[in-house]
PDB file of C-alpha atoms in Angstrom:
ATOM      1  CA  ASP A   1      93.737 102.932  94.859  1.00  0.00           C
ATOM      2  CA  ALA A   2      90.817 104.157  96.970  1.00  0.00           C
ATOM      3  CA  LYS A   3      91.147 107.391  98.922  1.00  0.00           C
ATOM      4  CA  THR A   4      91.785 107.739 102.653  1.00  0.00           C
ATOM      5  CA  THR A   5      91.091 110.636 105.010  1.00  0.00           C
ATOM      6  CA  GLN A   6      93.286 111.370 108.033  1.00  0.00           C
ATOM      7  CA  PRO A   7      93.556 114.303 110.448  1.00  0.00           C
ATOM      8  CA  ASN A   8      96.390 116.653 109.527  1.00  0.00           C
ATOM      9  CA  SER A   9      97.990 116.511 112.956  1.00  0.00           C
ATOM     10  CA  MET A  10      97.690 114.997 116.419  1.00  0.00           C
ATOM     11  CA  GLU A  11      99.511 115.350 119.717  1.00  0.00           C
ATOM     12  CA  SER A  12     100.237 112.813 122.384  1.00  0.00           C
ATOM     13  CA  ASN A  13     102.017 112.801 125.702  1.00  0.00           C
ATOM     14  CA  GLU A  14     105.011 110.529 126.014  1.00  0.00           C
ATOM     15  CA  GLU A  15     104.268 107.042 127.356  1.00  0.00           C
ATOM     16  CA  GLU A  16     100.532 107.373 126.698  1.00  0.00           C
ATOM     17  CA  PRO A  17      98.595 105.420 124.037  1.00  0.00           C
ATOM     18  CA  VAL A  18      97.879 107.058 120.701  1.00  0.00           C
ATOM     19  CA  HIS A  19      94.961 106.278 118.404  1.00  0.00           C
ATOM     20  CA  LEU A  20      95.439 107.485 114.837  1.00  0.00           C
ATOM     21  CA  PRO A  21      92.189 107.328 112.813  1.00  0.00           C
ATOM     22  CA  CYS A  22      91.725 106.752 109.100  1.00  0.00           C
ATOM     23  CA  ASN A  23      88.516 106.827 107.077  1.00  0.00           C
ATOM     24  CA  HIS A  24      88.253 104.875 103.837  1.00  0.00           C
ATOM     25  CA  SER A  25      84.577 104.718 102.996  1.00  0.00           C
ATOM     26  CA  THR A  26      85.168 103.608  99.368  1.00  0.00           C
ATOM     27  CA  ILE A  27      87.363 100.627 100.242  1.00  0.00           C
ATOM     28  CA  SER A  28      86.910  97.590  98.017  1.00  0.00           C
ATOM     29  CA  GLY A  29      86.944  93.968  99.032  1.00  0.00           C
ATOM     30  CA  THR A  30      90.472  93.393  97.688  1.00  0.00           C
ATOM     31  CA  ASP A  31      92.084  96.438  99.352  1.00  0.00           C
ATOM     32  CA  TYR A  32      94.622  95.881 102.095  1.00  0.00           C
ATOM     33  CA  ILE A  33      94.936  98.642 104.700  1.00  0.00           C
ATOM     34  CA  HIS A  34      98.580  99.617 105.100  1.00  0.00           C
ATOM     35  CA  TRP A  35     100.197 102.021 107.543  1.00  0.00           C
ATOM     36  CA  TYR A  36     103.588 103.556 106.976  1.00  0.00           C
ATOM     37  CA  ARG A  37     105.369 106.259 108.909  1.00  0.00           C
ATOM     38  CA  GLN A  38     108.051 108.737 107.961  1.00  0.00           C
ATOM     39  CA  LEU A  39     110.409 110.082 110.576  1.00  0.00           C
ATOM     40  CA  PRO A  40     111.985 113.481 109.914  1.00  0.00           C
ATOM     41  CA  SER A  41     114.500 113.395 107.053  1.00  0.00           C
ATOM     42  CA  GLN A  42     114.051 109.646 106.514  1.00  0.00           C
ATOM     43  CA  GLY A  43     112.304 107.398 104.045  1.00  0.00           C
ATOM     44  CA  PRO A  44     108.894 105.888 104.826  1.00  0.00           C
ATOM     45  CA  GLU A  45     108.876 102.839 107.059  1.00  0.00           C
ATOM     46  CA  TYR A  46     106.311 100.038 107.018  1.00  0.00           C
ATOM     47  CA  VAL A  47     104.336  99.787 110.255  1.00  0.00           C
ATOM     48  CA  ILE A  48     101.496  97.289 109.847  1.00  0.00           C
ATOM     49  CA  HIS A  49      98.827  96.062 107.459  1.00  0.00           C
ATOM     50  CA  GLY A  50      95.514  94.235 107.608  1.00  0.00           C
ATOM     51  CA  LEU A  51      92.604  93.075 105.511  1.00  0.00           C
ATOM     52  CA  THR A  52      89.611  92.338 107.745  1.00  0.00           C
ATOM     53  CA  SER A  53      90.774  91.300 111.212  1.00  0.00           C
ATOM     54  CA  ASN A  54      92.595  93.332 113.843  1.00  0.00           C
ATOM     55  CA  VAL A  55      96.355  92.891 113.724  1.00  0.00           C
ATOM     56  CA  ASN A  56      99.184  93.251 116.236  1.00  0.00           C
ATOM     57  CA  ASN A  57     102.927  93.410 115.746  1.00  0.00           C
ATOM     58  CA  ARG A  58     105.905  94.655 117.710  1.00  0.00           C
ATOM     59  CA  MET A  59     105.393  98.230 116.529  1.00  0.00           C
ATOM     60  CA  ALA A  60     101.643  98.780 116.762  1.00  0.00           C
ATOM     61  CA  SER A  61      98.114  97.419 116.570  1.00  0.00           C
ATOM     62  CA  LEU A  62      95.610  97.924 113.779  1.00  0.00           C
ATOM     63  CA  ALA A  63      91.923  97.980 114.574  1.00  0.00           C
ATOM     64  CA  ILE A  64      89.638  97.612 111.552  1.00  0.00           C
ATOM     65  CA  ALA A  65      85.954  98.495 111.703  1.00  0.00           C
ATOM     66  CA  GLU A  66      83.524  95.701 110.960  1.00  0.00           C
ATOM     67  CA  ASP A  67      82.358  97.401 107.742  1.00  0.00           C
ATOM     68  CA  ARG A  68      86.023  98.154 106.851  1.00  0.00           C
ATOM     69  CA  LYS A  69      85.207 101.804 106.195  1.00  0.00           C
ATOM     70  CA  SER A  70      87.577 103.006 108.868  1.00  0.00           C
ATOM     71  CA  SER A  71      90.607 101.831 110.800  1.00  0.00           C
ATOM     72  CA  THR A  72      92.736 102.978 113.723  1.00  0.00           C
ATOM     73  CA  LEU A  73      96.439 102.622 114.233  1.00  0.00           C
ATOM     74  CA  ILE A  74      97.244 102.197 117.912  1.00  0.00           C
ATOM     75  CA  LEU A  75     100.623 102.960 119.426  1.00  0.00           C
ATOM     76  CA  HIS A  76     100.432 101.517 122.918  1.00  0.00           C
ATOM     77  CA  ARG A  77     103.046 103.748 124.568  1.00  0.00           C
ATOM     78  CA  ALA A  78     104.186 106.731 122.548  1.00  0.00           C
ATOM     79  CA  THR A  79     107.863 107.574 122.716  1.00  0.00           C
ATOM     80  CA  LEU A  80     109.705 110.594 121.350  1.00  0.00           C
ATOM     81  CA  ARG A  81     110.957 108.365 118.562  1.00  0.00           C
ATOM     82  CA  ASP A  82     107.346 107.857 117.392  1.00  0.00           C
ATOM     83  CA  ALA A  83     107.070 111.506 116.320  1.00  0.00           C
ATOM     84  CA  ALA A  84     106.526 111.159 112.575  1.00  0.00           C
ATOM     85  CA  VAL A  85     104.037 111.510 109.739  1.00  0.00           C
ATOM     86  CA  TYR A  86     101.770 108.472 109.631  1.00  0.00           C
ATOM     87  CA  TYR A  87     100.246 107.428 106.330  1.00  0.00           C
ATOM     88  CA  CYS A  88      97.161 105.246 105.959  1.00  0.00           C
ATOM     89  CA  ILE A  89      97.164 103.659 102.500  1.00  0.00           C
ATOM     90  CA  LEU A  90      94.786 101.322 100.723  1.00  0.00           C
ATOM     91  CA  ARG A  91      96.549  98.855  98.483  1.00  0.00           C
ATOM     92  CA  ASP A  92      94.656  96.881  95.895  1.00  0.00           C
ATOM     93  CA  SER A  93      95.853  93.300  96.111  1.00  0.00           C
ATOM     94  CA  GLY A  94      94.796  92.608  92.539  1.00  0.00           C
ATOM     95  CA  ALA A  95      97.262  91.834  89.780  1.00  0.00           C
ATOM     96  CA  GLY A  96      98.887  94.796  88.067  1.00  0.00           C
ATOM     97  CA  SER A  97      98.710  97.112  91.058  1.00  0.00           C
ATOM     98  CA  TYR A  98     102.127  98.166  92.327  1.00  0.00           C
ATOM     99  CA  GLN A  99     101.858 101.723  93.528  1.00  0.00           C
ATOM    100  CA  LEU A 100     101.462 102.952  97.081  1.00  0.00           C
ATOM    101  CA  THR A 101      99.392 106.147  96.956  1.00  0.00           C
ATOM    102  CA  PHE A 102     100.574 108.427  99.741  1.00  0.00           C
ATOM    103  CA  GLY A 103      98.320 111.239 100.921  1.00  0.00           C
ATOM    104  CA  LYS A 104      99.491 113.957 103.320  1.00  0.00           C
ATOM    105  CA  GLY A 105      99.171 111.711 106.379  1.00  0.00           C
ATOM    106  CA  THR A 106      98.872 112.660 110.054  1.00  0.00           C
ATOM    107  CA  LYS A 107     101.767 114.453 111.702  1.00  0.00           C
ATOM    108  CA  LEU A 108     102.116 113.054 115.212  1.00  0.00           C
ATOM    109  CA  SER A 109     103.863 115.176 117.812  1.00  0.00           C
ATOM    110  CA  VAL A 110     104.927 113.536 121.081  1.00  0.00           C
ATOM    111  CA  ILE A 111     105.211 115.804 124.107  1.00  0.00           C
ATOM    112  CA  PRO A 112     107.842 114.859 126.722  1.00  0.00           C
TER     113      PRO A 112
ATOM    114  CA  ASN B   1     121.738  93.614 105.818  1.00  0.00           C
ATOM    115  CA  ALA B   2     121.896  97.093 104.334  1.00  0.00           C
ATOM    116  CA  GLY B   3     118.339  96.941 102.925  1.00  0.00           C
ATOM    117  CA  VAL B   4     117.846  99.679 100.335  1.00  0.00           C
ATOM    118  CA  THR B   5     120.804 101.971  99.711  1.00  0.00           C
ATOM    119  CA  GLN B   6     120.622 105.178  97.698  1.00  0.00           C
ATOM    120  CA  THR B   7     123.541 107.171  96.330  1.00  0.00           C
ATOM    121  CA  PRO B   8     124.232 110.015  96.417  1.00  0.00           C
ATOM    122  CA  LYS B   9     122.519 111.441  99.502  1.00  0.00           C
ATOM    123  CA  PHE B  10     122.704 115.049  98.302  1.00  0.00           C
ATOM    124  CA  ARG B  11     123.307 116.688  94.946  1.00  0.00           C
ATOM    125  CA  VAL B  12     123.111 120.166  93.474  1.00  0.00           C
ATOM    126  CA  LEU B  13     122.746 120.504  89.705  1.00  0.00           C
ATOM    127  CA  LYS B  14     122.531 123.386  87.305  1.00  0.00           C
ATOM    128  CA  THR B  15     119.638 123.529  84.876  1.00  0.00           C
ATOM    129  CA  GLY B  16     120.354 121.330  81.873  1.00  0.00           C
ATOM    130  CA  GLN B  17     122.883 119.064  83.585  1.00  0.00           C
ATOM    131  CA  SER B  18     122.357 115.334  83.732  1.00  0.00           C
ATOM    132  CA  MET B  19     122.797 112.835  86.543  1.00  0.00           C
ATOM    133  CA  THR B  20     121.995 109.303  87.611  1.00  0.00           C
ATOM    134  CA  LEU B  21     120.670 108.233  90.992  1.00  0.00           C
ATOM    135  CA  LEU B  22     121.541 104.703  92.049  1.00  0.00           C
ATOM    136  CA  CYS B  23     119.406 102.408  94.151  1.00  0.00           C
ATOM    137  CA  ALA B  24     120.686  99.051  95.393  1.00  0.00           C
ATOM    138  CA  GLN B  25     118.813  96.427  97.420  1.00  0.00           C
ATOM    139  CA  ASP B  26     120.167  93.265  99.010  1.00  0.00           C
ATOM    140  CA  MET B  27     116.845  91.548  99.800  1.00  0.00           C
ATOM    141  CA  ASN B  28     116.452  89.760  96.462  1.00  0.00           C
ATOM    142  CA  HIS B  29     113.227  91.690  95.779  1.00  0.00           C
ATOM    143  CA  GLU B  30     111.610  91.458  92.366  1.00  0.00           C
ATOM    144  CA  TYR B  31     109.938  94.869  92.427  1.00  0.00           C
ATOM    145  CA  MET B  32     111.652  98.228  92.670  1.00  0.00           C
ATOM    146  CA  TYR B  33     110.281 101.785  92.614  1.00  0.00           C
ATOM    147  CA  TRP B  34     111.325 105.404  92.353  1.00  0.00           C
ATOM    148  CA  TYR B  35     109.225 108.070  94.121  1.00  0.00           C
ATOM    149  CA  ARG B  36     109.623 111.804  94.546  1.00  0.00           C
ATOM    150  CA  GLN B  37     108.441 113.842  97.523  1.00  0.00           C
ATOM    151  CA  ASP B  38     107.888 117.576  97.365  1.00  0.00           C
ATOM    152  CA  PRO B  39     107.521 119.774 100.505  1.00  0.00           C
ATOM    153  CA  GLY B  40     104.333 119.061 102.457  1.00  0.00           C
ATOM    154  CA  MET B  41     103.278 116.369 100.006  1.00  0.00           C
ATOM    155  CA  GLY B  42     103.053 112.632  99.982  1.00  0.00           C
ATOM    156  CA  LEU B  43     105.235 110.503  97.725  1.00  0.00           C
ATOM    157  CA  ARG B  44     104.458 110.196  94.013  1.00  0.00           C
ATOM    158  CA  LEU B  45     105.569 107.260  91.882  1.00  0.00           C
ATOM    159  CA  ILE B  46     107.902 108.114  88.987  1.00  0.00           C
ATOM    160  CA  HIS B  47     108.789 104.709  87.507  1.00  0.00           C
ATOM    161  CA  TYR B  48     108.818 101.145  88.691  1.00  0.00           C
ATOM    162  CA  SER B  49     110.183  97.752  87.698  1.00  0.00           C
ATOM    163  CA  VAL B  50     108.661  94.308  88.189  1.00  0.00           C
ATOM    164  CA  GLY B  51     111.828  92.437  87.315  1.00  0.00           C
ATOM    165  CA  GLU B  52     115.284  92.573  85.805  1.00  0.00           C
ATOM    166  CA  GLY B  53     115.176  94.159  82.368  1.00  0.00           C
ATOM    167  CA  THR B  54     111.660  95.587  82.771  1.00  0.00           C
ATOM    168  CA  THR B  55     110.492  99.110  83.604  1.00  0.00           C
ATOM    169  CA  ALA B  56     107.167 100.936  83.553  1.00  0.00           C
ATOM    170  CA  LYS B  57     105.867 104.477  83.998  1.00  0.00           C
ATOM    171  CA  GLY B  58     104.277 105.651  87.199  1.00  0.00           C
ATOM    172  CA  GLU B  59     102.271 108.747  88.011  1.00  0.00           C
ATOM    173  CA  VAL B  60     104.899 111.407  87.162  1.00  0.00           C
ATOM    174  CA  PRO B  61     107.403 109.924  84.651  1.00  0.00           C
ATOM    175  CA  ASP B  62     108.120 112.951  82.445  1.00  0.00           C
ATOM    176  CA  GLY B  63     111.745 114.103  82.460  1.00  0.00           C
ATOM    177  CA  TYR B  64     113.065 110.847  83.941  1.00  0.00           C
ATOM    178  CA  ASN B  65     114.395 107.579  82.571  1.00  0.00           C
ATOM    179  CA  VAL B  66     115.167 104.347  84.399  1.00  0.00           C
ATOM    180  CA  SER B  67     117.038 101.121  83.856  1.00  0.00           C
ATOM    181  CA  ARG B  68     117.109  97.769  85.661  1.00  0.00           C
ATOM    182  CA  LEU B  69     120.018  95.848  84.163  1.00  0.00           C
ATOM    183  CA  LYS B  70     120.623  93.860  87.354  1.00  0.00           C
ATOM    184  CA  LYS B  71     117.991  92.602  89.770  1.00  0.00           C
ATOM    185  CA  GLN B  72     119.549  94.386  92.733  1.00  0.00           C
ATOM    186  CA  ASN B  73     119.968  97.808  91.074  1.00  0.00           C
ATOM    187  CA  PHE B  74     117.497 100.390  89.801  1.00  0.00           C
ATOM    188  CA  LEU B  75     118.856 103.566  88.224  1.00  0.00           C
ATOM    189  CA  LEU B  76     116.991 106.856  87.827  1.00  0.00           C
ATOM    190  CA  GLY B  77     118.323 109.273  85.224  1.00  0.00           C
ATOM    191  CA  LEU B  78     117.700 112.936  84.609  1.00  0.00           C
ATOM    192  CA  GLU B  79     118.899 113.805  81.104  1.00  0.00           C
ATOM    193  CA  SER B  80     118.392 117.561  81.326  1.00  0.00           C
ATOM    194  CA  ALA B  81     117.588 118.704  84.841  1.00  0.00           C
ATOM    195  CA  ALA B  82     114.978 121.409  85.443  1.00  0.00           C
ATOM    196  CA  PRO B  83     114.219 123.422  88.617  1.00  0.00           C
ATOM    197  CA  SER B  84     110.852 121.600  88.821  1.00  0.00           C
ATOM    198  CA  GLN B  85     112.814 118.427  89.519  1.00  0.00           C
ATOM    199  CA  THR B  86     114.117 119.812  92.811  1.00  0.00           C
ATOM    200  CA  SER B  87     112.802 117.245  95.256  1.00  0.00           C
ATOM    201  CA  VAL B  88     113.655 114.379  97.561  1.00  0.00           C
ATOM    202  CA  TYR B  89     113.844 111.068  95.707  1.00  0.00           C
ATOM    203  CA  PHE B  90     113.120 107.763  97.392  1.00  0.00           C
ATOM    204  CA  CYS B  91     113.779 104.307  96.094  1.00  0.00           C
ATOM    205  CA  ALA B  92     111.859 101.299  97.386  1.00  0.00           C
ATOM    206  CA  SER B  93     111.732  97.572  96.794  1.00  0.00           C
ATOM    207  CA  SER B  94     109.288  94.777  97.569  1.00  0.00           C
ATOM    208  CA  TYR B  95     108.535  91.115  97.086  1.00  0.00           C
ATOM    209  CA  SER B  96     106.193  90.205  94.259  1.00  0.00           C
ATOM    210  CA  ASN B  97     103.227  89.196  96.374  1.00  0.00           C
ATOM    211  CA  ARG B  98      99.717  90.468  97.026  1.00  0.00           C
ATOM    212  CA  VAL B  99     100.621  92.350 100.191  1.00  0.00           C
ATOM    213  CA  ASN B 100     103.508  94.244  98.561  1.00  0.00           C
ATOM    214  CA  ILE B 101     105.203  95.709 101.641  1.00  0.00           C
ATOM    215  CA  GLN B 102     107.696  98.252 100.360  1.00  0.00           C
ATOM    216  CA  TYR B 103     111.075  98.952 101.946  1.00  0.00           C
ATOM    217  CA  PHE B 104     112.477 102.432 101.391  1.00  0.00           C
ATOM    218  CA  GLY B 105     115.903 103.956 101.167  1.00  0.00           C
ATOM    219  CA  ALA B 106     116.948 107.079 103.076  1.00  0.00           C
ATOM    220  CA  GLY B 107     116.432 109.364 100.086  1.00  0.00           C
ATOM    221  CA  THR B 108     118.431 111.656  97.812  1.00  0.00           C
ATOM    222  CA  ARG B 109     117.967 115.402  98.168  1.00  0.00           C
ATOM    223  CA  LEU B 110     118.341 117.030  94.768  1.00  0.00           C
ATOM    224  CA  SER B 111     118.426 120.755  94.098  1.00  0.00           C
ATOM    225  CA  VAL B 112     118.357 122.085  90.539  1.00  0.00           C
ATOM    226  CA  LEU B 113     119.406 125.708  90.245  1.00  0.00           C
TER     227      LEU B 113
END
């Protein structure tokens, strides 16, 4: 899977929007962009994924650059429960690819 | 729905002891995975299975064995535990489709003394 680059940490005030960036300049045409998060002492949790178009779900929005070399996870109103490590992962949709390659992610702190 | 359940949650072993970690999923997923996570690191894939009776090696398979005798269960075995295997182990499962969203268990914290 292609590599992603994320900031090590970010801070946000509670109830404000948060934009978590991810660079993936070597993305291939068959790579999905996945975001997972890991709350303290828990397993990773799927957040959202996309291929080319922006995506929304009940947890977050995913904005994908037109050239697909970067993306941004948007939490519309951060809560204390959103404090977690957020992982941006490229997943090859081709046959024979099963692994999610986790980097170090971005540690999001939410300030009350 | 319980999702993905891992047992035990915590375990302490002495070097050379053996143990089996159990993962059970109730979502009828074809694929199952075992990852390990070391402090400050992302998850690394140990072994995975694409169906009942099949297993394959991941990124860091040495020192581990796995079995998938039933579709809903995926077992991870340590035959002779070493301190380097002190870690948090996560099991995951997914449908067999192109998107491959993985659902994770809560983890097993293993210490090898």
